[in-house]
XYZ file of C-alpha atoms in Angstrom:
355
model
C 0.000 0.000 0.000
C 1.305 3.416 -1.008
C 0.649 6.720 0.688
C 0.846 10.132 -1.017
C 3.269 12.401 0.767
C 3.477 15.336 -1.638
C 1.845 16.996 -4.632
C 4.154 18.589 -7.175
C 2.562 21.091 -9.585
C 4.411 22.199 -12.716
C 3.119 25.532 -13.955
C 4.204 28.237 -16.383
C 4.811 31.664 -14.913
C 2.705 34.326 -16.654
C 4.054 37.823 -16.287
C 1.831 40.304 -14.540
C 1.908 42.746 -17.438
C 1.018 40.149 -20.096
C -2.759 40.471 -19.705
C -2.683 44.266 -19.868
C -0.541 44.163 -23.005
C -2.917 41.798 -24.753
C -5.898 43.924 -23.703
C -4.187 46.956 -25.238
C -3.745 45.239 -28.596
C -7.329 43.989 -28.479
C -8.514 47.567 -27.943
C -6.476 48.589 -31.010
C -8.141 45.895 -33.165
C -4.917 43.907 -33.394
C -5.489 40.151 -33.557
C -3.178 38.170 -31.283
C -2.111 34.655 -32.276
C -0.375 32.412 -29.731
C 1.951 30.018 -31.577
C 4.074 27.532 -29.642
C 5.873 24.260 -30.033
C 4.443 23.003 -26.722
C 1.440 20.753 -26.223
C -1.757 22.486 -27.467
C -3.564 21.789 -24.188
C -0.761 23.462 -22.235
C -0.697 26.434 -24.586
C -4.478 26.784 -24.377
C -4.439 26.694 -20.579
C -1.838 29.450 -20.397
C -3.658 31.539 -23.026
C -6.865 31.239 -21.019
C -5.124 32.786 -17.987
C -4.609 35.990 -19.980
C -8.068 35.886 -21.599
C -6.934 35.191 -25.155
C -9.901 34.614 -27.427
C -10.120 31.014 -28.609
C -7.987 29.581 -25.798
C -10.661 26.966 -25.115
C -10.071 25.251 -28.472
C -6.325 25.251 -29.249
C -5.230 23.851 -32.601
C -2.668 21.066 -32.882
C 0.007 22.062 -35.390
C 0.243 18.504 -36.669
C -3.306 18.906 -37.995
C -2.696 22.184 -39.832
C -3.622 21.957 -43.538
C -0.956 22.253 -46.223
C -3.130 23.960 -48.822
C -2.779 27.747 -48.672
C -6.499 28.540 -48.823
C -7.311 26.083 -46.040
C -4.369 27.317 -43.952
C -5.490 30.937 -44.382
C -8.978 30.054 -43.161
C -7.638 28.085 -40.183
C -5.181 30.754 -39.082
C -7.729 33.562 -39.417
C -10.409 31.615 -37.568
C -8.292 30.457 -34.592
C -5.942 32.161 -32.142
C -4.069 29.475 -30.172
C -1.774 26.883 -31.756
C 0.477 24.198 -30.253
C 3.048 21.719 -31.590
C 3.904 24.124 -34.419
C 7.216 23.602 -36.214
C 9.519 26.270 -37.709
C 8.297 25.794 -41.287
C 4.689 25.892 -40.092
C 5.277 29.170 -38.265
C 6.696 30.591 -41.455
C 3.708 29.298 -43.447
C 1.278 30.826 -40.932
C 2.957 34.217 -41.276
C 2.671 33.933 -45.049
C -0.981 32.906 -44.772
C -1.798 35.992 -42.720
C 0.103 38.234 -45.141
C -1.794 36.748 -48.072
C -4.980 37.915 -46.315
C -3.714 41.535 -46.453
C -2.658 41.521 -42.796
C 0.425 43.324 -41.534
C 2.123 40.699 -39.386
C 4.385 41.227 -36.388
C 6.118 38.136 -35.055
C 7.747 37.807 -31.650
C 10.135 35.024 -30.694
C 13.415 34.174 -29.044
C 14.537 30.798 -30.352
C 16.020 29.231 -33.464
C 12.608 27.763 -34.280
C 11.262 31.316 -34.700
C 13.951 32.567 -37.083
C 12.139 31.746 -40.340
C 8.909 33.379 -39.195
C 10.747 36.397 -37.766
C 12.537 36.911 -41.064
C 9.375 36.722 -43.194
C 7.160 38.825 -40.910
C 6.586 42.496 -41.693
C 7.924 43.299 -38.229
C 10.184 40.798 -36.491
C 10.509 41.316 -32.732
C 13.143 39.293 -30.853
C 13.829 39.052 -27.136
C 17.131 40.366 -25.860
C 17.861 37.126 -24.030
C 17.002 35.035 -27.095
C 19.364 33.344 -29.489
C 21.723 35.422 -31.594
C 20.069 34.048 -34.743
C 16.679 35.435 -33.678
C 18.167 38.819 -32.770
C 20.049 39.067 -36.073
C 16.997 38.576 -38.308
C 14.608 40.723 -36.248
C 13.933 44.391 -36.945
C 13.353 45.105 -33.268
C 14.968 43.625 -30.168
C 13.379 43.985 -26.735
C 16.451 44.281 -24.519
C 14.413 43.936 -21.316
C 12.468 40.899 -22.637
C 9.220 42.662 -21.728
C 6.380 42.380 -24.235
C 4.774 45.166 -22.206
C 7.173 47.509 -23.996
C 5.332 46.908 -27.260
C 2.473 49.393 -26.643
C 5.050 52.150 -26.195
C 6.862 50.993 -29.331
C 3.612 51.049 -31.289
C 2.745 54.467 -29.890
C 6.120 55.882 -30.865
C 5.828 54.485 -34.372
C 2.364 55.945 -34.789
C 3.569 59.307 -33.483
C 6.425 59.450 -35.971
C 4.307 58.401 -38.958
C 1.365 60.690 -38.126
C 3.573 63.702 -37.483
C 5.587 63.028 -40.632
C 2.369 63.162 -42.611
C 1.323 66.399 -40.917
C 4.632 68.054 -41.699
C 4.589 66.729 -45.279
C 1.131 68.265 -45.765
C 2.423 71.657 -44.656
C 5.625 71.642 -46.692
C 4.023 70.373 -49.892
C 1.181 72.895 -49.615
C 3.726 75.727 -49.412
C 5.681 74.370 -52.372
C 2.526 74.162 -54.478
C 1.233 77.652 -53.740
C 4.695 79.182 -54.238
C 4.838 77.539 -57.669
C 1.298 78.605 -58.581
C 1.969 82.172 -57.477
C 5.183 82.321 -59.518
C 3.532 80.864 -62.629
C 0.514 83.169 -62.372
C 2.740 86.223 -61.999
C 4.902 85.191 -64.952
C 1.953 84.436 -67.237
C 0.129 87.696 -66.458
C 3.362 89.670 -66.711
C 4.159 88.236 -70.142
C 0.590 88.716 -71.317
C 0.557 92.372 -70.238
C 3.860 93.104 -71.932
C 4.936 95.433 -69.113
C 7.224 95.283 -66.096
C 4.406 96.113 -63.651
C 3.819 92.504 -62.606
C 6.653 91.509 -60.339
C 6.618 88.595 -57.899
C 4.382 89.882 -55.063
C 6.643 88.822 -52.207
C 10.170 89.642 -51.122
C 12.525 86.940 -49.780
C 12.031 88.301 -46.263
C 8.285 87.822 -46.652
C 8.811 84.168 -47.520
C 10.793 83.885 -44.289
C 7.758 85.082 -42.336
C 5.396 82.698 -44.127
C 7.752 79.749 -43.816
C 8.417 80.355 -40.134
C 4.870 81.055 -38.937
C 2.956 78.500 -41.008
C 5.504 75.673 -41.300
C 8.836 75.956 -39.491
C 7.810 76.764 -35.925
C 4.499 74.811 -35.957
C 6.150 71.741 -37.523
C 8.784 71.743 -34.784
C 6.157 71.503 -32.059
C 3.873 69.133 -33.973
C 6.748 66.695 -34.488
C 6.792 66.053 -30.726
C 3.029 65.705 -30.345
C 1.622 62.357 -29.235
C -0.645 60.485 -31.631
C -2.740 57.338 -31.363
C -3.766 57.238 -35.010
C -3.230 53.887 -36.662
C -0.728 53.896 -39.501
C -2.411 53.692 -42.893
C -1.267 52.891 -46.403
C -1.296 55.268 -49.421
C 0.802 57.948 -47.712
C 1.654 59.749 -50.981
C -1.943 59.714 -52.215
C -3.251 61.193 -48.979
C -0.614 63.929 -48.885
C -1.273 64.874 -52.513
C -5.040 64.888 -51.968
C -4.507 67.274 -49.055
C -1.764 69.541 -50.375
C -2.533 69.942 -54.090
C -5.989 71.546 -53.792
C -4.925 73.569 -50.751
C -1.761 74.800 -52.469
C -3.411 75.625 -55.793
C -6.301 77.541 -54.210
C -3.982 79.365 -51.812
C -1.679 80.395 -54.663
C -4.575 81.661 -56.764
C -6.045 83.529 -53.784
C -2.703 85.207 -53.113
C -2.375 86.255 -56.766
C -5.971 87.511 -56.824
C -5.144 89.638 -53.768
C -2.123 91.034 -55.574
C -4.193 91.765 -58.689
C -6.863 93.595 -56.694
C -4.510 95.647 -54.544
C -1.826 96.296 -57.158
C -3.790 96.738 -60.390
C -7.355 97.550 -59.355
C -6.873 99.631 -56.206
C -3.375 100.816 -57.201
C -1.979 100.531 -53.688
C 1.643 101.152 -52.859
C 4.014 98.227 -53.264
C 4.445 97.681 -49.523
C 0.655 97.729 -49.007
C 0.133 95.193 -51.793
C 2.870 92.990 -50.323
C 1.231 93.201 -46.906
C -2.139 92.184 -48.337
C -0.683 89.165 -50.155
C 1.279 88.139 -47.075
C -1.818 88.467 -44.874
C -3.822 86.160 -47.147
C -1.005 83.607 -47.190
C -0.738 83.693 -43.396
C -4.496 83.316 -42.877
C -4.746 80.447 -45.330
C -1.530 78.924 -44.002
C -2.934 78.857 -40.480
C -6.173 77.367 -41.813
C -4.182 74.571 -43.467
C -2.163 74.184 -40.278
C -5.334 73.694 -38.226
C -6.520 71.037 -40.670
C -3.176 69.226 -40.625
C -2.913 69.378 -36.827
C -6.258 67.719 -36.114
C -7.476 66.735 -33.584
C -7.272 70.296 -32.328
C -6.219 70.155 -28.707
C -5.925 73.213 -26.524
C -2.158 73.291 -27.035
C -2.475 73.203 -30.823
C -5.049 76.001 -30.806
C -2.657 78.052 -28.663
C 0.091 77.350 -31.209
C -2.045 78.625 -34.094
C -3.071 81.684 -32.096
C 0.541 82.445 -31.208
C 1.566 82.324 -34.883
C -1.212 84.745 -35.851
C -0.286 87.033 -32.969
C 3.355 87.009 -34.049
C 2.391 87.994 -37.597
C 0.202 90.894 -36.489
C 2.946 92.004 -34.117
C 5.347 92.186 -37.065
C 2.853 94.148 -39.166
C 1.950 96.723 -36.513
C 5.265 97.127 -34.657
C 7.243 100.162 -35.852
C 10.700 99.159 -36.926
C 9.740 95.540 -37.559
C 7.274 96.403 -40.303
C 9.839 98.736 -41.853
C 12.501 96.027 -41.769
C 10.165 93.562 -43.475
C 8.904 96.213 -45.941
C 5.319 95.978 -44.714
C 2.654 98.589 -44.041
C -0.182 98.485 -41.474
C -3.267 97.510 -43.530
C -6.070 99.978 -44.131
C -9.767 99.121 -43.772
C -9.998 98.461 -47.497
C -7.005 96.134 -47.322
C -8.581 94.211 -44.436
C -11.828 93.814 -46.373
C -9.989 92.508 -49.432
C -7.831 90.124 -47.374
C -10.609 88.654 -45.256
C -13.020 88.336 -48.177
C -10.594 86.518 -50.445
C -9.318 84.393 -47.547
C -12.850 83.343 -46.577
C -13.704 82.390 -50.157
C -10.446 80.450 -50.486
C -11.025 78.625 -47.187
C -14.476 77.527 -48.354
C -13.029 76.272 -51.639
C -10.234 74.409 -49.870
C -12.693 72.781 -47.469
C -14.936 71.809 -50.389
C -11.988 70.320 -52.263
C -11.066 68.229 -49.229
C -14.628 66.958 -49.020
C -14.560 65.995 -52.705
C -11.175 64.262 -52.403
C -11.977 62.647 -49.067
C -12.079 59.163 -50.581
C -8.426 59.542 -51.579
C -7.422 60.467 -48.043
Protein backbone atom coordinates (compact mmCIF):
# COMPACT_ATOMS: atom_id res chain seq x y z
CA UNK A 1 0.00 0.00 0.00
CA UNK A 2 1.31 3.42 -1.01
CA UNK A 3 0.65 6.72 0.69
CA UNK A 4 0.85 10.13 -1.02
CA UNK A 5 3.27 12.40 0.77
CA UNK A 6 3.48 15.34 -1.64
CA UNK A 7 1.85 17.00 -4.63
CA UNK A 8 4.15 18.59 -7.17
CA UNK A 9 2.56 21.09 -9.58
CA UNK A 10 4.41 22.20 -12.72
CA UNK A 11 3.12 25.53 -13.96
CA UNK A 12 4.20 28.24 -16.38
CA UNK A 13 4.81 31.66 -14.91
CA UNK A 14 2.70 34.33 -16.65
CA UNK A 15 4.05 37.82 -16.29
CA UNK A 16 1.83 40.30 -14.54
CA UNK A 17 1.91 42.75 -17.44
CA UNK A 18 1.02 40.15 -20.10
CA UNK A 19 -2.76 40.47 -19.70
CA UNK A 20 -2.68 44.27 -19.87
CA UNK A 21 -0.54 44.16 -23.01
CA UNK A 22 -2.92 41.80 -24.75
CA UNK A 23 -5.90 43.92 -23.70
CA UNK A 24 -4.19 46.96 -25.24
CA UNK A 25 -3.74 45.24 -28.60
CA UNK A 26 -7.33 43.99 -28.48
CA UNK A 27 -8.51 47.57 -27.94
CA UNK A 28 -6.48 48.59 -31.01
CA UNK A 29 -8.14 45.89 -33.16
CA UNK A 30 -4.92 43.91 -33.39
CA UNK A 31 -5.49 40.15 -33.56
CA UNK A 32 -3.18 38.17 -31.28
CA UNK A 33 -2.11 34.66 -32.28
CA UNK A 34 -0.37 32.41 -29.73
CA UNK A 35 1.95 30.02 -31.58
CA UNK A 36 4.07 27.53 -29.64
CA UNK A 37 5.87 24.26 -30.03
CA UNK A 38 4.44 23.00 -26.72
CA UNK A 39 1.44 20.75 -26.22
CA UNK A 40 -1.76 22.49 -27.47
CA UNK A 41 -3.56 21.79 -24.19
CA UNK A 42 -0.76 23.46 -22.24
CA UNK A 43 -0.70 26.43 -24.59
CA UNK A 44 -4.48 26.78 -24.38
CA UNK A 45 -4.44 26.69 -20.58
CA UNK A 46 -1.84 29.45 -20.40
CA UNK A 47 -3.66 31.54 -23.03
CA UNK A 48 -6.87 31.24 -21.02
CA UNK A 49 -5.12 32.79 -17.99
CA UNK A 50 -4.61 35.99 -19.98
CA UNK A 51 -8.07 35.89 -21.60
CA UNK A 52 -6.93 35.19 -25.16
CA UNK A 53 -9.90 34.61 -27.43
CA UNK A 54 -10.12 31.01 -28.61
CA UNK A 55 -7.99 29.58 -25.80
CA UNK A 56 -10.66 26.97 -25.11
CA UNK A 57 -10.07 25.25 -28.47
CA UNK A 58 -6.32 25.25 -29.25
CA UNK A 59 -5.23 23.85 -32.60
CA UNK A 60 -2.67 21.07 -32.88
CA UNK A 61 0.01 22.06 -35.39
CA UNK A 62 0.24 18.50 -36.67
CA UNK A 63 -3.31 18.91 -37.99
CA UNK A 64 -2.70 22.18 -39.83
CA UNK A 65 -3.62 21.96 -43.54
CA UNK A 66 -0.96 22.25 -46.22
CA UNK A 67 -3.13 23.96 -48.82
CA UNK A 68 -2.78 27.75 -48.67
CA UNK A 69 -6.50 28.54 -48.82
CA UNK A 70 -7.31 26.08 -46.04
CA UNK A 71 -4.37 27.32 -43.95
CA UNK A 72 -5.49 30.94 -44.38
CA UNK A 73 -8.98 30.05 -43.16
CA UNK A 74 -7.64 28.09 -40.18
CA UNK A 75 -5.18 30.75 -39.08
CA UNK A 76 -7.73 33.56 -39.42
CA UNK A 77 -10.41 31.62 -37.57
CA UNK A 78 -8.29 30.46 -34.59
CA UNK A 79 -5.94 32.16 -32.14
CA UNK A 80 -4.07 29.47 -30.17
CA UNK A 81 -1.77 26.88 -31.76
CA UNK A 82 0.48 24.20 -30.25
CA UNK A 83 3.05 21.72 -31.59
CA UNK A 84 3.90 24.12 -34.42
CA UNK A 85 7.22 23.60 -36.21
CA UNK A 86 9.52 26.27 -37.71
CA UNK A 87 8.30 25.79 -41.29
CA UNK A 88 4.69 25.89 -40.09
CA UNK A 89 5.28 29.17 -38.27
CA UNK A 90 6.70 30.59 -41.45
CA UNK A 91 3.71 29.30 -43.45
CA UNK A 92 1.28 30.83 -40.93
CA UNK A 93 2.96 34.22 -41.28
CA UNK A 94 2.67 33.93 -45.05
CA UNK A 95 -0.98 32.91 -44.77
CA UNK A 96 -1.80 35.99 -42.72
CA UNK A 97 0.10 38.23 -45.14
CA UNK A 98 -1.79 36.75 -48.07
CA UNK A 99 -4.98 37.91 -46.32
CA UNK A 100 -3.71 41.54 -46.45
CA UNK A 101 -2.66 41.52 -42.80
CA UNK A 102 0.43 43.32 -41.53
CA UNK A 103 2.12 40.70 -39.39
CA UNK A 104 4.38 41.23 -36.39
CA UNK A 105 6.12 38.14 -35.06
CA UNK A 106 7.75 37.81 -31.65
CA UNK A 107 10.13 35.02 -30.69
CA UNK A 108 13.41 34.17 -29.04
CA UNK A 109 14.54 30.80 -30.35
CA UNK A 110 16.02 29.23 -33.46
CA UNK A 111 12.61 27.76 -34.28
CA UNK A 112 11.26 31.32 -34.70
CA UNK A 113 13.95 32.57 -37.08
CA UNK A 114 12.14 31.75 -40.34
CA UNK A 115 8.91 33.38 -39.20
CA UNK A 116 10.75 36.40 -37.77
CA UNK A 117 12.54 36.91 -41.06
CA UNK A 118 9.37 36.72 -43.19
CA UNK A 119 7.16 38.82 -40.91
CA UNK A 120 6.59 42.50 -41.69
CA UNK A 121 7.92 43.30 -38.23
CA UNK A 122 10.18 40.80 -36.49
CA UNK A 123 10.51 41.32 -32.73
CA UNK A 124 13.14 39.29 -30.85
CA UNK A 125 13.83 39.05 -27.14
CA UNK A 126 17.13 40.37 -25.86
CA UNK A 127 17.86 37.13 -24.03
CA UNK A 128 17.00 35.04 -27.09
CA UNK A 129 19.36 33.34 -29.49
CA UNK A 130 21.72 35.42 -31.59
CA UNK A 131 20.07 34.05 -34.74
CA UNK A 132 16.68 35.44 -33.68
CA UNK A 133 18.17 38.82 -32.77
CA UNK A 134 20.05 39.07 -36.07
CA UNK A 135 17.00 38.58 -38.31
CA UNK A 136 14.61 40.72 -36.25
CA UNK A 137 13.93 44.39 -36.94
CA UNK A 138 13.35 45.10 -33.27
CA UNK A 139 14.97 43.62 -30.17
CA UNK A 140 13.38 43.99 -26.74
CA UNK A 141 16.45 44.28 -24.52
CA UNK A 142 14.41 43.94 -21.32
CA UNK A 143 12.47 40.90 -22.64
CA UNK A 144 9.22 42.66 -21.73
CA UNK A 145 6.38 42.38 -24.24
CA UNK A 146 4.77 45.17 -22.21
CA UNK A 147 7.17 47.51 -24.00
CA UNK A 148 5.33 46.91 -27.26
CA UNK A 149 2.47 49.39 -26.64
CA UNK A 150 5.05 52.15 -26.20
CA UNK A 151 6.86 50.99 -29.33
CA UNK A 152 3.61 51.05 -31.29
CA UNK A 153 2.74 54.47 -29.89
CA UNK A 154 6.12 55.88 -30.87
CA UNK A 155 5.83 54.48 -34.37
CA UNK A 156 2.36 55.95 -34.79
CA UNK A 157 3.57 59.31 -33.48
CA UNK A 158 6.43 59.45 -35.97
CA UNK A 159 4.31 58.40 -38.96
CA UNK A 160 1.36 60.69 -38.13
CA UNK A 161 3.57 63.70 -37.48
CA UNK A 162 5.59 63.03 -40.63
CA UNK A 163 2.37 63.16 -42.61
CA UNK A 164 1.32 66.40 -40.92
CA UNK A 165 4.63 68.05 -41.70
CA UNK A 166 4.59 66.73 -45.28
CA UNK A 167 1.13 68.27 -45.76
CA UNK A 168 2.42 71.66 -44.66
CA UNK A 169 5.62 71.64 -46.69
CA UNK A 170 4.02 70.37 -49.89
CA UNK A 171 1.18 72.90 -49.61
CA UNK A 172 3.73 75.73 -49.41
CA UNK A 173 5.68 74.37 -52.37
CA UNK A 174 2.53 74.16 -54.48
CA UNK A 175 1.23 77.65 -53.74
CA UNK A 176 4.69 79.18 -54.24
CA UNK A 177 4.84 77.54 -57.67
CA UNK A 178 1.30 78.60 -58.58
CA UNK A 179 1.97 82.17 -57.48
CA UNK A 180 5.18 82.32 -59.52
CA UNK A 181 3.53 80.86 -62.63
CA UNK A 182 0.51 83.17 -62.37
CA UNK A 183 2.74 86.22 -62.00
CA UNK A 184 4.90 85.19 -64.95
CA UNK A 185 1.95 84.44 -67.24
CA UNK A 186 0.13 87.70 -66.46
CA UNK A 187 3.36 89.67 -66.71
CA UNK A 188 4.16 88.24 -70.14
CA UNK A 189 0.59 88.72 -71.32
CA UNK A 190 0.56 92.37 -70.24
CA UNK A 191 3.86 93.10 -71.93
CA UNK A 192 4.94 95.43 -69.11
CA UNK A 193 7.22 95.28 -66.10
CA UNK A 194 4.41 96.11 -63.65
CA UNK A 195 3.82 92.50 -62.61
CA UNK A 196 6.65 91.51 -60.34
CA UNK A 197 6.62 88.60 -57.90
CA UNK A 198 4.38 89.88 -55.06
CA UNK A 199 6.64 88.82 -52.21
CA UNK A 200 10.17 89.64 -51.12
CA UNK A 201 12.52 86.94 -49.78
CA UNK A 202 12.03 88.30 -46.26
CA UNK A 203 8.29 87.82 -46.65
CA UNK A 204 8.81 84.17 -47.52
CA UNK A 205 10.79 83.89 -44.29
CA UNK A 206 7.76 85.08 -42.34
CA UNK A 207 5.40 82.70 -44.13
CA UNK A 208 7.75 79.75 -43.82
CA UNK A 209 8.42 80.35 -40.13
CA UNK A 210 4.87 81.06 -38.94
CA UNK A 211 2.96 78.50 -41.01
CA UNK A 212 5.50 75.67 -41.30
CA UNK A 213 8.84 75.96 -39.49
CA UNK A 214 7.81 76.76 -35.92
CA UNK A 215 4.50 74.81 -35.96
CA UNK A 216 6.15 71.74 -37.52
CA UNK A 217 8.78 71.74 -34.78
CA UNK A 218 6.16 71.50 -32.06
CA UNK A 219 3.87 69.13 -33.97
CA UNK A 220 6.75 66.70 -34.49
CA UNK A 221 6.79 66.05 -30.73
CA UNK A 222 3.03 65.71 -30.34
CA UNK A 223 1.62 62.36 -29.24
CA UNK A 224 -0.65 60.49 -31.63
CA UNK A 225 -2.74 57.34 -31.36
CA UNK A 226 -3.77 57.24 -35.01
CA UNK A 227 -3.23 53.89 -36.66
CA UNK A 228 -0.73 53.90 -39.50
CA UNK A 229 -2.41 53.69 -42.89
CA UNK A 230 -1.27 52.89 -46.40
CA UNK A 231 -1.30 55.27 -49.42
CA UNK A 232 0.80 57.95 -47.71
CA UNK A 233 1.65 59.75 -50.98
CA UNK A 234 -1.94 59.71 -52.22
CA UNK A 235 -3.25 61.19 -48.98
CA UNK A 236 -0.61 63.93 -48.89
CA UNK A 237 -1.27 64.87 -52.51
CA UNK A 238 -5.04 64.89 -51.97
CA UNK A 239 -4.51 67.27 -49.06
CA UNK A 240 -1.76 69.54 -50.37
CA UNK A 241 -2.53 69.94 -54.09
CA UNK A 242 -5.99 71.55 -53.79
CA UNK A 243 -4.93 73.57 -50.75
CA UNK A 244 -1.76 74.80 -52.47
CA UNK A 245 -3.41 75.63 -55.79
CA UNK A 246 -6.30 77.54 -54.21
CA UNK A 247 -3.98 79.36 -51.81
CA UNK A 248 -1.68 80.39 -54.66
CA UNK A 249 -4.57 81.66 -56.76
CA UNK A 250 -6.05 83.53 -53.78
CA UNK A 251 -2.70 85.21 -53.11
CA UNK A 252 -2.37 86.26 -56.77
CA UNK A 253 -5.97 87.51 -56.82
CA UNK A 254 -5.14 89.64 -53.77
CA UNK A 255 -2.12 91.03 -55.57
CA UNK A 256 -4.19 91.76 -58.69
CA UNK A 257 -6.86 93.60 -56.69
CA UNK A 258 -4.51 95.65 -54.54
CA UNK A 259 -1.83 96.30 -57.16
CA UNK A 260 -3.79 96.74 -60.39
CA UNK A 261 -7.35 97.55 -59.35
CA UNK A 262 -6.87 99.63 -56.21
CA UNK A 263 -3.37 100.82 -57.20
CA UNK A 264 -1.98 100.53 -53.69
CA UNK A 265 1.64 101.15 -52.86
CA UNK A 266 4.01 98.23 -53.26
CA UNK A 267 4.44 97.68 -49.52
CA UNK A 268 0.66 97.73 -49.01
CA UNK A 269 0.13 95.19 -51.79
CA UNK A 270 2.87 92.99 -50.32
CA UNK A 271 1.23 93.20 -46.91
CA UNK A 272 -2.14 92.18 -48.34
CA UNK A 273 -0.68 89.16 -50.15
CA UNK A 274 1.28 88.14 -47.08
CA UNK A 275 -1.82 88.47 -44.87
CA UNK A 276 -3.82 86.16 -47.15
CA UNK A 277 -1.00 83.61 -47.19
CA UNK A 278 -0.74 83.69 -43.40
CA UNK A 279 -4.50 83.32 -42.88
CA UNK A 280 -4.75 80.45 -45.33
CA UNK A 281 -1.53 78.92 -44.00
CA UNK A 282 -2.93 78.86 -40.48
CA UNK A 283 -6.17 77.37 -41.81
CA UNK A 284 -4.18 74.57 -43.47
CA UNK A 285 -2.16 74.18 -40.28
CA UNK A 286 -5.33 73.69 -38.23
CA UNK A 287 -6.52 71.04 -40.67
CA UNK A 288 -3.18 69.23 -40.62
CA UNK A 289 -2.91 69.38 -36.83
CA UNK A 290 -6.26 67.72 -36.11
CA UNK A 291 -7.48 66.74 -33.58
CA UNK A 292 -7.27 70.30 -32.33
CA UNK A 293 -6.22 70.15 -28.71
CA UNK A 294 -5.93 73.21 -26.52
CA UNK A 295 -2.16 73.29 -27.03
CA UNK A 296 -2.47 73.20 -30.82
CA UNK A 297 -5.05 76.00 -30.81
CA UNK A 298 -2.66 78.05 -28.66
CA UNK A 299 0.09 77.35 -31.21
CA UNK A 300 -2.04 78.63 -34.09
CA UNK A 301 -3.07 81.68 -32.10
CA UNK A 302 0.54 82.44 -31.21
CA UNK A 303 1.57 82.32 -34.88
CA UNK A 304 -1.21 84.75 -35.85
CA UNK A 305 -0.29 87.03 -32.97
CA UNK A 306 3.35 87.01 -34.05
CA UNK A 307 2.39 87.99 -37.60
CA UNK A 308 0.20 90.89 -36.49
CA UNK A 309 2.95 92.00 -34.12
CA UNK A 310 5.35 92.19 -37.07
CA UNK A 311 2.85 94.15 -39.17
CA UNK A 312 1.95 96.72 -36.51
CA UNK A 313 5.26 97.13 -34.66
CA UNK A 314 7.24 100.16 -35.85
CA UNK A 315 10.70 99.16 -36.93
CA UNK A 316 9.74 95.54 -37.56
CA UNK A 317 7.27 96.40 -40.30
CA UNK A 318 9.84 98.74 -41.85
CA UNK A 319 12.50 96.03 -41.77
CA UNK A 320 10.17 93.56 -43.47
CA UNK A 321 8.90 96.21 -45.94
CA UNK A 322 5.32 95.98 -44.71
CA UNK A 323 2.65 98.59 -44.04
CA UNK A 324 -0.18 98.48 -41.47
CA UNK A 325 -3.27 97.51 -43.53
CA UNK A 326 -6.07 99.98 -44.13
CA UNK A 327 -9.77 99.12 -43.77
CA UNK A 328 -10.00 98.46 -47.50
CA UNK A 329 -7.01 96.13 -47.32
CA UNK A 330 -8.58 94.21 -44.44
CA UNK A 331 -11.83 93.81 -46.37
CA UNK A 332 -9.99 92.51 -49.43
CA UNK A 333 -7.83 90.12 -47.37
CA UNK A 334 -10.61 88.65 -45.26
CA UNK A 335 -13.02 88.34 -48.18
CA UNK A 336 -10.59 86.52 -50.45
CA UNK A 337 -9.32 84.39 -47.55
CA UNK A 338 -12.85 83.34 -46.58
CA UNK A 339 -13.70 82.39 -50.16
CA UNK A 340 -10.45 80.45 -50.49
CA UNK A 341 -11.03 78.63 -47.19
CA UNK A 342 -14.48 77.53 -48.35
CA UNK A 343 -13.03 76.27 -51.64
CA UNK A 344 -10.23 74.41 -49.87
CA UNK A 345 -12.69 72.78 -47.47
CA UNK A 346 -14.94 71.81 -50.39
CA UNK A 347 -11.99 70.32 -52.26
CA UNK A 348 -11.07 68.23 -49.23
CA UNK A 349 -14.63 66.96 -49.02
CA UNK A 350 -14.56 66.00 -52.71
CA UNK A 351 -11.18 64.26 -52.40
CA UNK A 352 -11.98 62.65 -49.07
CA UNK A 353 -12.08 59.16 -50.58
CA UNK A 354 -8.43 59.54 -51.58
CA UNK A 355 -7.42 60.47 -48.04
